[in-house]
CSV table of C-alpha atoms in Angstrom, one decimal:
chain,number,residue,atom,x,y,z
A,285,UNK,CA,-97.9,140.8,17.9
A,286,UNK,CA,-100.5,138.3,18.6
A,287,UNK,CA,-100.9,137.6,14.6
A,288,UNK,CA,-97.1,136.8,14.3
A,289,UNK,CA,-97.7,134.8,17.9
A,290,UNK,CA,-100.4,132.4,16.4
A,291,UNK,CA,-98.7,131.8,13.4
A,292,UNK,CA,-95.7,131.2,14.8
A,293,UNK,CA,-97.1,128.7,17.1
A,294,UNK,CA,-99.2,126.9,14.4
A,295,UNK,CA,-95.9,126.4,12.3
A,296,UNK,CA,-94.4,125.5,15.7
A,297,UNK,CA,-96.7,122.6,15.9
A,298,UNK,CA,-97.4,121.7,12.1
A,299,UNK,CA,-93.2,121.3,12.0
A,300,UNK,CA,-92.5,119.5,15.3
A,301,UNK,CA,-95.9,116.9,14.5
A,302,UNK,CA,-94.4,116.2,11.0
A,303,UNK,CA,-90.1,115.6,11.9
A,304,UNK,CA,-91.5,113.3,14.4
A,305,UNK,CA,-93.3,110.8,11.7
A,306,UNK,CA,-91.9,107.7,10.7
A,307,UNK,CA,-92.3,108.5,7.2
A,308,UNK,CA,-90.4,111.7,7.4
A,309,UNK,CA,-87.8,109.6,9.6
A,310,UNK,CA,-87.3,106.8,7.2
A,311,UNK,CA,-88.0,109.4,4.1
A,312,UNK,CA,-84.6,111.6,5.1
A,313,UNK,CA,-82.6,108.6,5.8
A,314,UNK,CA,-83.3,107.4,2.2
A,315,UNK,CA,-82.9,110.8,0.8
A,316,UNK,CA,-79.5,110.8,2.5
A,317,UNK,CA,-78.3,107.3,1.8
A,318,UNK,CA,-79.4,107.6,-2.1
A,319,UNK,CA,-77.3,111.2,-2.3
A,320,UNK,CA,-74.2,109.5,-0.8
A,321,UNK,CA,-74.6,107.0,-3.2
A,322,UNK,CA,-74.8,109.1,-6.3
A,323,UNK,CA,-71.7,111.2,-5.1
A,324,UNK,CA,-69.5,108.6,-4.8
A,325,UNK,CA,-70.7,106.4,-7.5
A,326,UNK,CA,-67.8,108.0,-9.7
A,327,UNK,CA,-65.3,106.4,-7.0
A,328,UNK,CA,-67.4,103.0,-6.9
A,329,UNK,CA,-67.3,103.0,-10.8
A,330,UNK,CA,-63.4,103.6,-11.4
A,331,UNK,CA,-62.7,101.0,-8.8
A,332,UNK,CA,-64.9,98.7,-10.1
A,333,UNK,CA,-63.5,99.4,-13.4
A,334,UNK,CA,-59.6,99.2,-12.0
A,335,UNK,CA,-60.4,95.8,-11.6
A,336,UNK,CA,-61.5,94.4,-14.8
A,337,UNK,CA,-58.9,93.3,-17.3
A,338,UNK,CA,-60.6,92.7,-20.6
A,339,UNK,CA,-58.6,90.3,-23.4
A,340,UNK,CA,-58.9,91.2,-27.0
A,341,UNK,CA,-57.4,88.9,-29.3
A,342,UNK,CA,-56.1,89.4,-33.2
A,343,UNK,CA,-56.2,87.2,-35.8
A,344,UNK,CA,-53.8,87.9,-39.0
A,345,UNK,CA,-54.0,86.0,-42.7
A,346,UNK,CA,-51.9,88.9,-44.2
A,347,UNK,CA,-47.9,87.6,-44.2
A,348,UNK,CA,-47.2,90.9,-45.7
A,349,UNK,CA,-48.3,93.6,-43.2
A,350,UNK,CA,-46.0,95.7,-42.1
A,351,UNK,CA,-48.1,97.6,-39.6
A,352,UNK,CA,-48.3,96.0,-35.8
A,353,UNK,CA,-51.9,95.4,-35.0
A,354,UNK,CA,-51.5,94.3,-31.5
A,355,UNK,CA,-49.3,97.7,-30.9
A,356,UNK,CA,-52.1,99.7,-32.6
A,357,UNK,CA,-55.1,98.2,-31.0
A,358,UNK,CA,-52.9,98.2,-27.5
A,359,UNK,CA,-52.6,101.7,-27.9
A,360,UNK,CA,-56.3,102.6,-28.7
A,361,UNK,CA,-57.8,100.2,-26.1
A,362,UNK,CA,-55.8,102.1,-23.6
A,363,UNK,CA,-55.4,105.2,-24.4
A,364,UNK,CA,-54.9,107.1,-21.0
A,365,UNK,CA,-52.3,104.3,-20.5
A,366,UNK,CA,-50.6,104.8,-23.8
A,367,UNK,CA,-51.0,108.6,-23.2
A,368,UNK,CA,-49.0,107.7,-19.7
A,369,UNK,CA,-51.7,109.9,-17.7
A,370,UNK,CA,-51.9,110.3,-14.3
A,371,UNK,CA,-54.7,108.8,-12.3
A,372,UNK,CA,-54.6,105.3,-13.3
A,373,UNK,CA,-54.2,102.4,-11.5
A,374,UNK,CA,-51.2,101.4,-13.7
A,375,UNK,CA,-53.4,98.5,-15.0
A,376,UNK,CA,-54.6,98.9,-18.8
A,377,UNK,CA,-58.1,98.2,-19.3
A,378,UNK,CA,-57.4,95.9,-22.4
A,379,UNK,CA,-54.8,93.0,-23.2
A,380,UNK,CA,-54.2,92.4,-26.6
A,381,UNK,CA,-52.7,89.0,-27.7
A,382,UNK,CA,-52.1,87.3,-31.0
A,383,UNK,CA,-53.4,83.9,-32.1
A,384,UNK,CA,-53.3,81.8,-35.0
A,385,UNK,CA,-56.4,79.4,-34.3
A,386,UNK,CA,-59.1,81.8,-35.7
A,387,UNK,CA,-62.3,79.2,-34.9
A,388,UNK,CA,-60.7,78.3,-31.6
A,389,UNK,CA,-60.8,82.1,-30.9
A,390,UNK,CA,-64.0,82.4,-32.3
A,391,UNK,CA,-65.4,79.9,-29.7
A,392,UNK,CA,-63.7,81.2,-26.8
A,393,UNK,CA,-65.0,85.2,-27.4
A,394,UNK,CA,-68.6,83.1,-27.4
A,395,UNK,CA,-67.6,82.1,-24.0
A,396,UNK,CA,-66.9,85.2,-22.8
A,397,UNK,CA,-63.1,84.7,-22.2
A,398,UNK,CA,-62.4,87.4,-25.0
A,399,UNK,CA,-64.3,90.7,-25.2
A,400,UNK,CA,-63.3,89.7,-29.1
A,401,UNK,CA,-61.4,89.0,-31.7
A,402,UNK,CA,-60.3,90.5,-34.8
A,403,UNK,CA,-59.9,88.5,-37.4
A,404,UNK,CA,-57.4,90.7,-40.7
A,405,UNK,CA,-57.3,89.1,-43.7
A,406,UNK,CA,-56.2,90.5,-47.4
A,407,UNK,CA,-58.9,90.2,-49.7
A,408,UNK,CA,-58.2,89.7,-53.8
A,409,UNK,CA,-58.6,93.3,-54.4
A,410,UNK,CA,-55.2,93.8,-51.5
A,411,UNK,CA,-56.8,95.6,-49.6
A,412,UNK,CA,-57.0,94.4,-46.0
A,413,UNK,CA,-60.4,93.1,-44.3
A,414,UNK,CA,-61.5,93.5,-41.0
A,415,UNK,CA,-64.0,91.4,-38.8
A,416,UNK,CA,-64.4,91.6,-35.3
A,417,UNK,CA,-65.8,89.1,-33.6
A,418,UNK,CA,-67.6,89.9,-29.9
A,419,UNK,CA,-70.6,89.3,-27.8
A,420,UNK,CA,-70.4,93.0,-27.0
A,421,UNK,CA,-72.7,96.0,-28.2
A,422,UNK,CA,-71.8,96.3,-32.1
A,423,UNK,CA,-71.7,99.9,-31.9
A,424,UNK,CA,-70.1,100.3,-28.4
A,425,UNK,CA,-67.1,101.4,-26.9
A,426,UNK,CA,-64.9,98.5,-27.4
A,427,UNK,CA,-66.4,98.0,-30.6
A,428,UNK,CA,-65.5,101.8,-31.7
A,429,UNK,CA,-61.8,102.0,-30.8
A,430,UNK,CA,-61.2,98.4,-32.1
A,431,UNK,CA,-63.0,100.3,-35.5
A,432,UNK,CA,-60.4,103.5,-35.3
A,433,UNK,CA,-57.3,101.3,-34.9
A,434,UNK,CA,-58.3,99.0,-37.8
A,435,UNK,CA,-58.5,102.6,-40.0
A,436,UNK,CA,-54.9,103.0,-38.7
A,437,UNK,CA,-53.9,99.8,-40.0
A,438,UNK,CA,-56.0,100.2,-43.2
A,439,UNK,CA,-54.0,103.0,-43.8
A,440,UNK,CA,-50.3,102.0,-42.4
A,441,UNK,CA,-50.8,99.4,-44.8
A,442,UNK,CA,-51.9,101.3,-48.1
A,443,UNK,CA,-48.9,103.6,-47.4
A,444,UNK,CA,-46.8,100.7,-47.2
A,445,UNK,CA,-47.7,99.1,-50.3
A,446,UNK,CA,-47.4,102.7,-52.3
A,447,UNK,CA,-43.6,101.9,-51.3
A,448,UNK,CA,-43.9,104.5,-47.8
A,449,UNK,CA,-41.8,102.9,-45.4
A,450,UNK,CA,-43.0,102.6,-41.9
A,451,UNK,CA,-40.6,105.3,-40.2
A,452,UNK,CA,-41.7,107.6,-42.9
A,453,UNK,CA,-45.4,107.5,-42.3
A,454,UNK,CA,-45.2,109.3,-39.5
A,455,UNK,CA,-47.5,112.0,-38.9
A,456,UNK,CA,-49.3,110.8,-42.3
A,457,UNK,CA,-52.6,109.9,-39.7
A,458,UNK,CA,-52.2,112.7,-37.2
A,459,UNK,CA,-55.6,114.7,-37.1
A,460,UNK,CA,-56.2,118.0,-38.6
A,461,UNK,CA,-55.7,121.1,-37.2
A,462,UNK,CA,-59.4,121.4,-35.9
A,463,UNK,CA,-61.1,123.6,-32.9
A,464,UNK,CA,-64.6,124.6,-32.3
A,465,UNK,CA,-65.7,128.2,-31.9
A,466,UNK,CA,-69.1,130.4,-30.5
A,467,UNK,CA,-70.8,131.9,-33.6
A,468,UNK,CA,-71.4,134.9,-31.6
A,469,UNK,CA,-67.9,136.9,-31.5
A,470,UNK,CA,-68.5,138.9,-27.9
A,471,UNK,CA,-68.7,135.1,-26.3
A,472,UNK,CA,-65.1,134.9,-25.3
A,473,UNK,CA,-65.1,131.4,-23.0
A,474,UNK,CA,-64.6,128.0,-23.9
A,475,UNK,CA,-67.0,125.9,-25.8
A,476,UNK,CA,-68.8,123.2,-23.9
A,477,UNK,CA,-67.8,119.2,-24.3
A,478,UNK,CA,-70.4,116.4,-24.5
A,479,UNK,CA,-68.9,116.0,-20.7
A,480,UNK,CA,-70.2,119.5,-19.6
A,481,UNK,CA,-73.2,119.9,-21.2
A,482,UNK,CA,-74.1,116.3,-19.9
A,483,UNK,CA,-73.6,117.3,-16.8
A,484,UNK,CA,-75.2,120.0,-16.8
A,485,UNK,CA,-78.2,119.4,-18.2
A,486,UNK,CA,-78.5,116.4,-15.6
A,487,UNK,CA,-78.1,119.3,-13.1
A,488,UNK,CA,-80.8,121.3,-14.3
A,489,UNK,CA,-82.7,117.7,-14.9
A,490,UNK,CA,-82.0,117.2,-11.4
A,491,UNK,CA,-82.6,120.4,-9.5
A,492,UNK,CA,-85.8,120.5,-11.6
A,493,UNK,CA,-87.2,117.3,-9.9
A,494,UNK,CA,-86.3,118.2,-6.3
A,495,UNK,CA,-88.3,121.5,-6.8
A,496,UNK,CA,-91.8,118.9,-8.2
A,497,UNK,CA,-91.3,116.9,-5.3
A,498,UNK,CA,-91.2,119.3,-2.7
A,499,UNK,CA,-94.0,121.2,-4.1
A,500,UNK,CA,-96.1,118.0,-5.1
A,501,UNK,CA,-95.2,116.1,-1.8
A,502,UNK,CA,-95.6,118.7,1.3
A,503,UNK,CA,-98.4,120.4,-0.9
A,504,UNK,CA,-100.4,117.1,-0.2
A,505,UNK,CA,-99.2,116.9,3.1
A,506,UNK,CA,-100.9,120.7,3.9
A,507,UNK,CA,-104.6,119.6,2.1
A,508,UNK,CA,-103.9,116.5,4.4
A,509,UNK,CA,-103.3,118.1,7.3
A,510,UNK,CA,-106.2,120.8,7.1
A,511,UNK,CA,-108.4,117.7,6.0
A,512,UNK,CA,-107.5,115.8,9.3
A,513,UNK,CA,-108.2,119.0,11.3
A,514,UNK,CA,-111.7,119.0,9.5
A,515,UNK,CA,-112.7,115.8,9.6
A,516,UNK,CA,-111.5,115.5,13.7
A,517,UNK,CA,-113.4,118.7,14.6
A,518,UNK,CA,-110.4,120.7,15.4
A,519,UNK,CA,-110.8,122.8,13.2
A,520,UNK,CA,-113.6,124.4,15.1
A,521,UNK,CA,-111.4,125.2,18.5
A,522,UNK,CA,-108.4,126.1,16.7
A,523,UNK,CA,-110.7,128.6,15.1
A,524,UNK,CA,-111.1,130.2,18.2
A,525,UNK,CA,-107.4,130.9,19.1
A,526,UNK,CA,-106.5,132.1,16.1
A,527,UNK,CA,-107.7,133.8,12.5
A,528,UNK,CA,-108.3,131.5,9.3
A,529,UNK,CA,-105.5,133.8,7.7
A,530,UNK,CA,-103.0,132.9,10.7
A,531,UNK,CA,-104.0,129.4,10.5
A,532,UNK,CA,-103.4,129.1,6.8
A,533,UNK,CA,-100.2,131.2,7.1
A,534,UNK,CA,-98.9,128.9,10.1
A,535,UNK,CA,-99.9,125.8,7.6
A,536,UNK,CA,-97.4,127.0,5.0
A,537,UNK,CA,-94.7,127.8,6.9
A,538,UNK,CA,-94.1,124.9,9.3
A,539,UNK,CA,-94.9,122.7,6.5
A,540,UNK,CA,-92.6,124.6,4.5
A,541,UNK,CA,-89.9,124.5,7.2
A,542,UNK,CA,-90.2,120.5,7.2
A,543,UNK,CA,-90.3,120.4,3.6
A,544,UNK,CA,-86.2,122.5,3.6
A,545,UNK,CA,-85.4,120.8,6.8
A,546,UNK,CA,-85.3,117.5,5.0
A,547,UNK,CA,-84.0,118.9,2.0
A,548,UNK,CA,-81.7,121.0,3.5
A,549,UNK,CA,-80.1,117.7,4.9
A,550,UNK,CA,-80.2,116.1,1.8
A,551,UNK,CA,-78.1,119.2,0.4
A,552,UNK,CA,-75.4,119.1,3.2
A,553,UNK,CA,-75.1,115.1,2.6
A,554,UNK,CA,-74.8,115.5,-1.0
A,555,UNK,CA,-71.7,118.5,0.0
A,556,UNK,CA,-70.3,116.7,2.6
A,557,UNK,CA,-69.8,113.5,0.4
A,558,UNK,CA,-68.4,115.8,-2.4
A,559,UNK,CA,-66.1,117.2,-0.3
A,560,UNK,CA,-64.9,114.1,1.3
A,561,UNK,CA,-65.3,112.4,-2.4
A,562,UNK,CA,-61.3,113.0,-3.1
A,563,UNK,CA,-59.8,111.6,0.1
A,564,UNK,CA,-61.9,108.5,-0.1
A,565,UNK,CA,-61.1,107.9,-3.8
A,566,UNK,CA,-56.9,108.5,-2.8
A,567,UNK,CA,-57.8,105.9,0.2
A,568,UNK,CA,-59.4,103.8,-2.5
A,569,UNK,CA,-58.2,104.2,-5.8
A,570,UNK,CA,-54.2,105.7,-4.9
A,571,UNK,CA,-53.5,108.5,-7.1
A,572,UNK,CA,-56.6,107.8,-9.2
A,573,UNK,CA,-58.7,110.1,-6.6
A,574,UNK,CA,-57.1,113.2,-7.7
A,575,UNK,CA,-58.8,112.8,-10.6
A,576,UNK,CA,-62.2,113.5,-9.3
A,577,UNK,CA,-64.2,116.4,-9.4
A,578,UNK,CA,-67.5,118.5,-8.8
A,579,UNK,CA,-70.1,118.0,-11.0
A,580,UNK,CA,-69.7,120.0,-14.6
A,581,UNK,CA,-72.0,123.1,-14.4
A,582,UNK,CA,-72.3,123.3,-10.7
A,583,UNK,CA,-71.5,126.8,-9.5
A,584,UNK,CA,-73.0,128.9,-6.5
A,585,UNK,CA,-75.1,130.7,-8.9
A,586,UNK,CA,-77.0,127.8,-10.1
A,587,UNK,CA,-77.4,127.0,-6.9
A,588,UNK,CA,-78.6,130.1,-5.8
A,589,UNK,CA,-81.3,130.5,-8.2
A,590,UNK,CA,-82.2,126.6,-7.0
A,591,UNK,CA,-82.8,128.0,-3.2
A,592,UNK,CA,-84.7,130.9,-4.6
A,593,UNK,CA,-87.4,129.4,-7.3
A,594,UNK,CA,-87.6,126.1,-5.4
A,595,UNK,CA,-89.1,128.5,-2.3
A,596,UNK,CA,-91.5,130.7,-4.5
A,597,UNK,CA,-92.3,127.7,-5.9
A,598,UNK,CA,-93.5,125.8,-3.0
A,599,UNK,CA,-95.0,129.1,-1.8
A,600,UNK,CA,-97.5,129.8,-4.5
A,601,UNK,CA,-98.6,126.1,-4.3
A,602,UNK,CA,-98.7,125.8,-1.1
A,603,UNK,CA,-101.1,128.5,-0.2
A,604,UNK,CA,-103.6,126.8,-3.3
A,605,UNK,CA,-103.1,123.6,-2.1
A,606,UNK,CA,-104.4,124.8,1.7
A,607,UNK,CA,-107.3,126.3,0.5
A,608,UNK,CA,-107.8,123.2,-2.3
A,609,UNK,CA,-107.4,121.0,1.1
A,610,UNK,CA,-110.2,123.3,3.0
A,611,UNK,CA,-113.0,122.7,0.5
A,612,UNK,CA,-113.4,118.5,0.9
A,613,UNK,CA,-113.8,116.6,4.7
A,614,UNK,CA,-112.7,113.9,3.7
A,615,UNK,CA,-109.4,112.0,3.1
A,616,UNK,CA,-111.2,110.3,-0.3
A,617,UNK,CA,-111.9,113.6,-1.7
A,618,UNK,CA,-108.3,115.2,-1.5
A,619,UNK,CA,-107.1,114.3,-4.7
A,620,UNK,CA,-110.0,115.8,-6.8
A,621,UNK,CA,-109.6,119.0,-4.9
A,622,UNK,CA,-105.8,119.2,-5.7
A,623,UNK,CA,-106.1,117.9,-9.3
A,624,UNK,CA,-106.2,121.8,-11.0
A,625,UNK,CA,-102.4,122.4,-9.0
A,626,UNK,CA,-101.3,119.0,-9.6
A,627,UNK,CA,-102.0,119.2,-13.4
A,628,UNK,CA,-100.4,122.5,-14.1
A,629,UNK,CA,-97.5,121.8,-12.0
A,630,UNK,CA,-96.8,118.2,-13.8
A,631,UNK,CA,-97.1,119.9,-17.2
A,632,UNK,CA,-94.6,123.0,-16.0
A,633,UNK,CA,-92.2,119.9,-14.7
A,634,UNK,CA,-92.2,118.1,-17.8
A,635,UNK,CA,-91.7,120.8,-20.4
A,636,UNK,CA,-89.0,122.0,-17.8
A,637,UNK,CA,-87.6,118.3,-17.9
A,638,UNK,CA,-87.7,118.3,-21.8
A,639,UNK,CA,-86.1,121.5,-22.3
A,640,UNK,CA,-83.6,120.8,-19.8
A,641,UNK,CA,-82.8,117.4,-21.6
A,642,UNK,CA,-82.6,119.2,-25.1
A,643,UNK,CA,-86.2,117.3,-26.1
A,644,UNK,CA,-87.2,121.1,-26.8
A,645,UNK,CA,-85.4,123.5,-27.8
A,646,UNK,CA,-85.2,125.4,-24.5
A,647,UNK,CA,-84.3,129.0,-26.5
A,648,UNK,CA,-87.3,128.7,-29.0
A,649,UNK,CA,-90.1,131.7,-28.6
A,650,UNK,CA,-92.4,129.5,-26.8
A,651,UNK,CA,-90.7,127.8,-24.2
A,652,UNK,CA,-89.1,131.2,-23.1
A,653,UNK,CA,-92.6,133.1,-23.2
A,654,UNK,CA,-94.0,130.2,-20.8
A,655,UNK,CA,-90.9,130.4,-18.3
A,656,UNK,CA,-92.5,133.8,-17.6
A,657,UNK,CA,-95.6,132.2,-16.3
A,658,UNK,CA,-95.4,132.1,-12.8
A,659,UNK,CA,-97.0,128.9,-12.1
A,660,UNK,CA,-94.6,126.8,-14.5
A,661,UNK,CA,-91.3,129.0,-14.2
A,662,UNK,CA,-90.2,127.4,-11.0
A,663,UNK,CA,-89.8,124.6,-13.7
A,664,UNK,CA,-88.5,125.8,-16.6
A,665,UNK,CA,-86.1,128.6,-15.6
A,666,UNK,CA,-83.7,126.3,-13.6
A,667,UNK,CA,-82.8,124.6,-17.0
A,668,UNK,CA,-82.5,128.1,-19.3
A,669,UNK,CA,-80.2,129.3,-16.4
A,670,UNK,CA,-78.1,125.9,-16.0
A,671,UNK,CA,-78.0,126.7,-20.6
A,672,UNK,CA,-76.7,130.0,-20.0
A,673,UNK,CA,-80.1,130.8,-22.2
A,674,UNK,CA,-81.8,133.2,-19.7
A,675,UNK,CA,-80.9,137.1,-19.9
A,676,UNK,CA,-80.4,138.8,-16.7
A,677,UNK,CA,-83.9,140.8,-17.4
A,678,UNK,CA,-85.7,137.5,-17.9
A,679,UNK,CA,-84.7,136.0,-14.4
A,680,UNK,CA,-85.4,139.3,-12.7
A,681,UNK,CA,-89.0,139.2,-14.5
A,682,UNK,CA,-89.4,135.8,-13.6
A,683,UNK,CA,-88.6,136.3,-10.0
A,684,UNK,CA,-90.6,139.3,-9.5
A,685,UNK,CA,-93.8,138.1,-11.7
A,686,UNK,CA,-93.7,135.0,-9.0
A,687,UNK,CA,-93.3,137.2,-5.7
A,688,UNK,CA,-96.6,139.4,-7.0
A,689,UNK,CA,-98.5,135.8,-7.6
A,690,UNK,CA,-97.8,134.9,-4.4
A,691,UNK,CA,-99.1,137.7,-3.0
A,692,UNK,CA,-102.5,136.7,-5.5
A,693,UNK,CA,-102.3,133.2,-4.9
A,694,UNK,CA,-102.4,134.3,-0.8
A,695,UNK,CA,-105.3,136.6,-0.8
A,696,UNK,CA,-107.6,134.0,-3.0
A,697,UNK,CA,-106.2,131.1,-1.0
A,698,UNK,CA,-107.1,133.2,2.2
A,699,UNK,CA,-110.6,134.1,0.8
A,700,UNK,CA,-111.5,130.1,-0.1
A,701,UNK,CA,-110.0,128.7,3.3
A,702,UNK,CA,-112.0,131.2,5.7
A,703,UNK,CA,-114.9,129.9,4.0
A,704,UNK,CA,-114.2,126.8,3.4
A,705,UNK,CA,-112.8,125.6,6.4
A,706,UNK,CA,-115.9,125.2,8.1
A,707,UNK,CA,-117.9,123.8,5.4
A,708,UNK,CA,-118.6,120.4,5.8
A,709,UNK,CA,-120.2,117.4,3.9
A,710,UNK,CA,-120.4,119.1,0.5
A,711,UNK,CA,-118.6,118.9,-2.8
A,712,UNK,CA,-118.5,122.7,-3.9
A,713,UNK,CA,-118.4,123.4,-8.0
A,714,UNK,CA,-116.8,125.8,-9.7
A,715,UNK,CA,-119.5,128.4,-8.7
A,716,UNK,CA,-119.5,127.4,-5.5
A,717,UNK,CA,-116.0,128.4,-5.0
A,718,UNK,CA,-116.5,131.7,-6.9
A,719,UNK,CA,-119.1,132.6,-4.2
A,720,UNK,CA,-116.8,131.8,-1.2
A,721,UNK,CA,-114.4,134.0,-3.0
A,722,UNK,CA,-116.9,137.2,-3.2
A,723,UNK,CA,-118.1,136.2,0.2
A,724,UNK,CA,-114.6,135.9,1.8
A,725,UNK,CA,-114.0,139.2,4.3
């Protein structure tokens, strides 16, 4: 009972000495603020968006079209208008006018006061020319559905001259009877969208970062603290209360317990504005805030493994990092003595990033044979779950190769900070270390 007592009381102390600094203060706050943000930025967006009326204007030097351009470019410029969806403010994104001064419309899209202008004219072959004048992105949005509409035209207009009558051309542009489908036959649910697989891969992306920092972050804050302990001479009376195992142990865990205490409240902020995310948007928006949803890919599963490899994670870190933080006295010497943990752990958290982002080919040989390695897979399996490219086997593997490193990582890290804690004014080597190992009881 006295073990659990003196580490209990050491992660007592470690956690109440940390909430109480500024920096962890200020830190949250930001964290919390910067969540809200990103929730609602959907809401800030489509009202920032319900606001802005762009004009596109259409110049014609072809007496003999039949086809409406200003109907067909109305109807592409707004399509969820045209479509009469739901959701909307009522107010189409685009107006589209006609005008007969081509330079003086020329001039005024250079001025701003058209997102552009398309000029039709009928070239000697007959066929019909488009040019579309605009400040804008060449390849963008605008750009692309002015593009589609002038095909429509192109088209309307070739029918009409083969002697096709406008009310007979309907259903002459329609698009084919197309639909995506798995390869594999047993995979029964519905193929992902650009919007889904965006989302979540910036999940995984996400979730990925948030597991670096807390492992990166309150790791250096643990070879801080044992530093400051060191260098003050505290070290030597805590020594005499309590083991160099229960004082490691107690490190971890109240460091650990800040580290999900500010997370945790980052998590809750980030749900809370989610939830409240649709009844702020109908306050702001009207009927547009129905509209709104969770994140694509979000589920509680995902979420579960988040919770579980973001605390193994920091575990198997944070013991190295203790004993990393036990070896130097002084504040100057930290980052030399973390630099093995912070190396592998950047180059877990950048192959997880990459395969996350589709930069690597997250089901390739490789990058599933290195999410097995327990001190990168807190990384890289968040993103092959969030894919749907990890079989249950693989996860349990992961998970259980990771408890038994622990369990490694905790004995060595054990052996290397009884040693090292009361070693002072030295640099140790490689073999240095290796002795305190062997010498560690």
């Amino acid at each position: 009972m006295s073990n659990l007592r003196n580490i209990f009381n050491i992660a007592s102390r470690e956690f109440t000495v940390r909430v109480r600094t500024r920096s962890f203060i200020f830190g949250t706050v930001l964290l919390v603020l910067g969540v809200a943000v990103i929730a609602f930025l959907p809401v800030i967006i489509r009202y920032v968006d319900r606001t802005v009326n762009e004009k596109v204007a259409v110049y014609v030097n072809a007496p003999d079209l039949t086809v409406d351009p200003v109907a067909k470019l109305t109807a592409y410029l707004n399509p969820a208008t045209a479509a009469g969806q739901a959701g909307g403010s009522g107010v189409p994104d685009f107006t589209v006018s006609k005008v007969s001064d081509l330079p003086a419309a020329r001039e005024a899209a250079s001025k701003n006061d058209y997102a552009g202008v398309l000029a039709i004219v009928r070239g000697p072959d007959g066929e019909l020319r488009f040019t579309f004048y605009t400040n804008q992105n060449a390849t963008g949005s605008t750009a692309s559905l002015v593009r589609l509409a002038s095909d429509k035209i192109a088209i309307g207009d070739r029918l009409a001259r083969l002697g096709v009558a406008p009310n007979e051309q309907v259903g002459f542009d329609s698009p084919a009877n197309f639909r995506p489908a798995w390869p594999d036959p047993a995979k029964t649910e519905p193929t992902q969208d650009t919007v889904s697989m965006v989302g979540r891969d910036m999940l995984a992306f996400g979730m990925t970062i948030l597991i670096f920092m807390i492992i990166i972050m309150y790791g250096n804050w643990i070879a801080m603290s044992v530093v400051e302990e060191k260098s003050s001479r505290v070290m030597e009376v805590v020594l005499n209360a309590a083991s160099p195992f229960q004082l490691l142990t107690g490190k971890v865990l109240g460091v650990g317990a800040v580290a999900f205490t500010q997370y945790a409240a980052v998590v809750l902020a980030g749900v809370v504005a989610l939830l409240v995310q649709g009844p702020v948007a109908d306050t702001i928006l009207g009927t547009a805030g129905t509209a709104t949803e969770l994140p694509e890919g979000l589920t509680i599963g995902l979420l579960l493994f988040f919770g579980i490899y973001g605390v193994l994670g920091f575990l198997i870190y944070a013991s190295l990092y203790a004993a990393a933080g036990s070896l130097v006295s002084r504040m100057e010497d930290i980052n030399a003595a973390v630099m093995p943990m912070t190396l592998v752990s950047t180059g877990g958290y950048l192959i997880g990033v990459y395969a996350a982002m589709g930069l690597l080919d997250i089901r390739s040989g490789w990058v599933t044979a290195l999410s097995q390695v327990p001190f990168v897979s807190p990384f890289m399996m968040i993103g092959r779950v969030a894919a749907g490219a990890a079989e249950p086997w693989e996860i349990i593997l992961s998970i259980v190769l990771l408890v038994a490193s622990i369990i490694g990582a905790l004995w060595l890290a054990a052996r290397i900070y009884r040693a090292g804690v009361l070693l002072y004014g030295q640099r140790p080597g490689i073999r240095a270390i290796w002795r305190l190992v062997r010498a560690g009881a």
